[in-house]
Amino acid sequence: MRTQVAIIGGGPSGLLLSQLLHVHGISSVVLERKTRDYVLGRIRAGVLEKGLVDLMDQAGIGARMHQEGLLHQGTSIAYGNESFRVDLQHHAGRPLMVYGQTELTRDLYDARAKEELPTEFEVENVVLHDLETEAPSVSYEVHGESRTLNCDFIAGCDGFHGVSRRAIPDAVKTEYERTYPFGWLGVLSETPPVNHELIYANSDRGFALCSMRSETRSRYYIQCALSDSPSDWSDQAFWDELRRRIPEPQADQLITGPAIEKSIAPLRSFVCEPMQWGRLFLCGDAAHIVPPTGAKGLNTAASDVHYLFTGLRQYYEDGDANGINQYSQRALSRVWKVSRFSWWFSTLMHQFPDQQAFDRKIQLAELEFLRSSEAAQAAMAQNYVGLPY
Ligand code: RFL
Ligand code: PHB
């Protein structure tokens, strides 16, 4: 089989890249390790920056997102008995869109099916070949049958545990990593959200986040120990702990219900440099991970897709290789700024196991500064709604 761009990974990065290329007449094949239903069963991000919303529109599949997504003009931050709102529209001139990664991925898969774009599911033993030549290829197996995909370029969109990053020789790449000594226990429930906007709460008992997927479906998180497992937390224990961590007026109004999903995610900051090797380009979680505080994972995957798609378009439409040659440099410049923001917001909002009284005082002083300073809120809002591409 032959295509112009082989895309490894059928998560949001790979699907969005493929759809954008298709709109501009550039062919691609998506190779996905799991089934479509498995990919759609993962509950992950929920907040989209305008850059990602615009890319969905450019790909011609933004209609349901605009119809069902919720625009948020602000977000609340709580600590101790204090709570304040950061006005995103006022400070950064644009809102955020609340629309689940699951829905966005479903829209992308539906569009693929409608346009009959090629996807191979349940691929195994994916191996990348001849990356330093102008004729790379990917070999893989589907249900025991060996296949080869010849192409001009390979996009490694296969997430943190994928094979693409490992194809870059160790002597060439540097990996930067910070792990955090806690996780997030997340619950999805068919209940109305406790607040019409998100609440990020730093309490003495640990971080909590009130988010949502729609006006009838809520997503809540609490900081937990890395050694915890979801089965350690009954629904009742989760709701009781959430109530203790959020401001009293909201705790009193919280509507609870059965958890329809409950999972624990570890927190990690990770960046691989470079994001390009020969004809291989890494996109999204394959190249970098941010802790979820600030909802930047999916959005940073989208900015990579933008840089790569723009470069490939220039290459195929104008014969100009500048964009693809500068891909890694352009993407990393934004990735590091987003990594800084996600690290800062995580450090500000969580209780660290080795935290001393001094560290807590510094956190509270910074929160107080953020509450009272227009300049600090503007800096936060600009990062939170998304830095320009
Ligand atoms: P994905 O979504 O991991 O998709 C990669 C796809 O590649 C497939 N794959 C392979 N395919 C072929 N061959 C191989 N060898 C393969 N190895 C893997 C996988 O099956 C998968 O389908 O990466 P992508 O597309 O870059 O998208 C990135 C986002 O998914 C990610 O940044 C966010 O979901 C991160 N994230 C969150 N971000 C937020 O902004 N807000 C959140 O609340 C949030 N929650 C989360 C998250 C990530 C989590 N992970 C990674 C465990 C919660 C969790 C649990
Ligand atoms: C979510 O709704 O899953 C969510 C929202 C904001 C975050 C992280 C996760 O910062």
GROMACS .gro file of N, CA, C and O and ligand atoms in nm, residues 44 46-47 184 198 200 209 211 213 219 221 292-295, ligand 2:
model
   70
   44ARG      N    1  -1.115   1.148   2.869
   44ARG     CA    2  -0.997   1.233   2.892
   44ARG      C    3  -1.037   1.380   2.895
   44ARG      O    4  -1.123   1.417   2.971
   46GLY      N    5  -1.153   1.781   2.837
   46GLY     CA    6  -1.286   1.838   2.818
   46GLY      C    7  -1.288   1.984   2.779
   46GLY      O    8  -1.395   2.039   2.756
   47VAL      N    9  -1.173   2.049   2.774
   47VAL     CA   10  -1.171   2.194   2.750
   47VAL      C   11  -1.088   2.226   2.627
   47VAL      O   12  -0.971   2.189   2.619
  184TRP      N   13  -0.468   1.204   4.001
  184TRP     CA   14  -0.604   1.260   4.000
  184TRP      C   15  -0.702   1.144   3.990
  184TRP      O   16  -0.692   1.062   3.897
  198LEU      N   17  -1.589   2.624   3.550
  198LEU     CA   18  -1.502   2.533   3.625
  198LEU      C   19  -1.458   2.596   3.757
  198LEU      O   20  -1.442   2.718   3.767
  200TYR      N   21  -1.138   2.541   4.021
  200TYR     CA   22  -1.013   2.478   4.062
  200TYR      C   23  -0.994   2.512   4.210
  200TYR      O   24  -0.991   2.630   4.246
  209LEU      N   25  -1.120   1.961   4.145
  209LEU     CA   26  -1.164   2.033   4.025
  209LEU      C   27  -1.307   1.994   3.993
  209LEU      O   28  -1.342   1.876   3.990
  211SER      N   29  -1.557   2.014   3.696
  211SER     CA   30  -1.568   2.041   3.554
  211SER      C   31  -1.696   1.976   3.501
  211SER      O   32  -1.780   1.931   3.579
  213ARG      N   33  -1.913   1.805   3.121
  213ARG     CA   34  -1.914   1.770   2.979
  213ARG      C   35  -2.035   1.832   2.910
  213ARG      O   36  -2.035   1.850   2.790
  219ARG      N   37  -1.797   1.631   3.544
  219ARG     CA   38  -1.668   1.563   3.558
  219ARG      C   39  -1.599   1.627   3.678
  219ARG      O   40  -1.576   1.749   3.679
  221TYR      N   41  -1.275   1.590   3.980
  221TYR     CA   42  -1.147   1.526   4.012
  221TYR      C   43  -1.106   1.563   4.154
  221TYR      O   44  -1.132   1.675   4.200
  292PRO      N   45  -0.253   1.751   3.402
  292PRO     CA   46  -0.381   1.800   3.347
  292PRO      C   47  -0.428   1.935   3.401
  292PRO      O   48  -0.522   1.993   3.346
  293THR      N   49  -0.366   1.987   3.507
  293THR     CA   50  -0.409   2.116   3.564
  293THR      C   51  -0.395   2.225   3.457
  293THR      O   52  -0.283   2.259   3.419
  294GLY      N   53  -0.507   2.275   3.410
  294GLY     CA   54  -0.505   2.376   3.305
  294GLY      C   55  -0.551   2.321   3.172
  294GLY      O   56  -0.567   2.396   3.075
  295ALA      N   57  -0.570   2.189   3.164
  295ALA     CA   58  -0.629   2.125   3.045
  295ALA      C   59  -0.552   2.151   2.916
  295ALA      O   60  -0.608   2.189   2.815
  391PHB     C1   61  -1.187   1.798   3.238
  391PHB     O1   62  -1.300   1.843   3.224
  391PHB     O2   63  -1.162   1.677   3.223
  391PHB     C2   64  -1.077   1.891   3.278
  391PHB     C3   65  -1.100   2.026   3.281
  391PHB     C4   66  -0.998   2.113   3.318
  391PHB     C5   67  -0.874   2.061   3.350
  391PHB     C6   68  -0.850   1.926   3.344
  391PHB     C7   69  -0.953   1.838   3.308
  391PHB     O3   70  -0.776   2.147   3.387
   0.00000   0.00000   0.00000
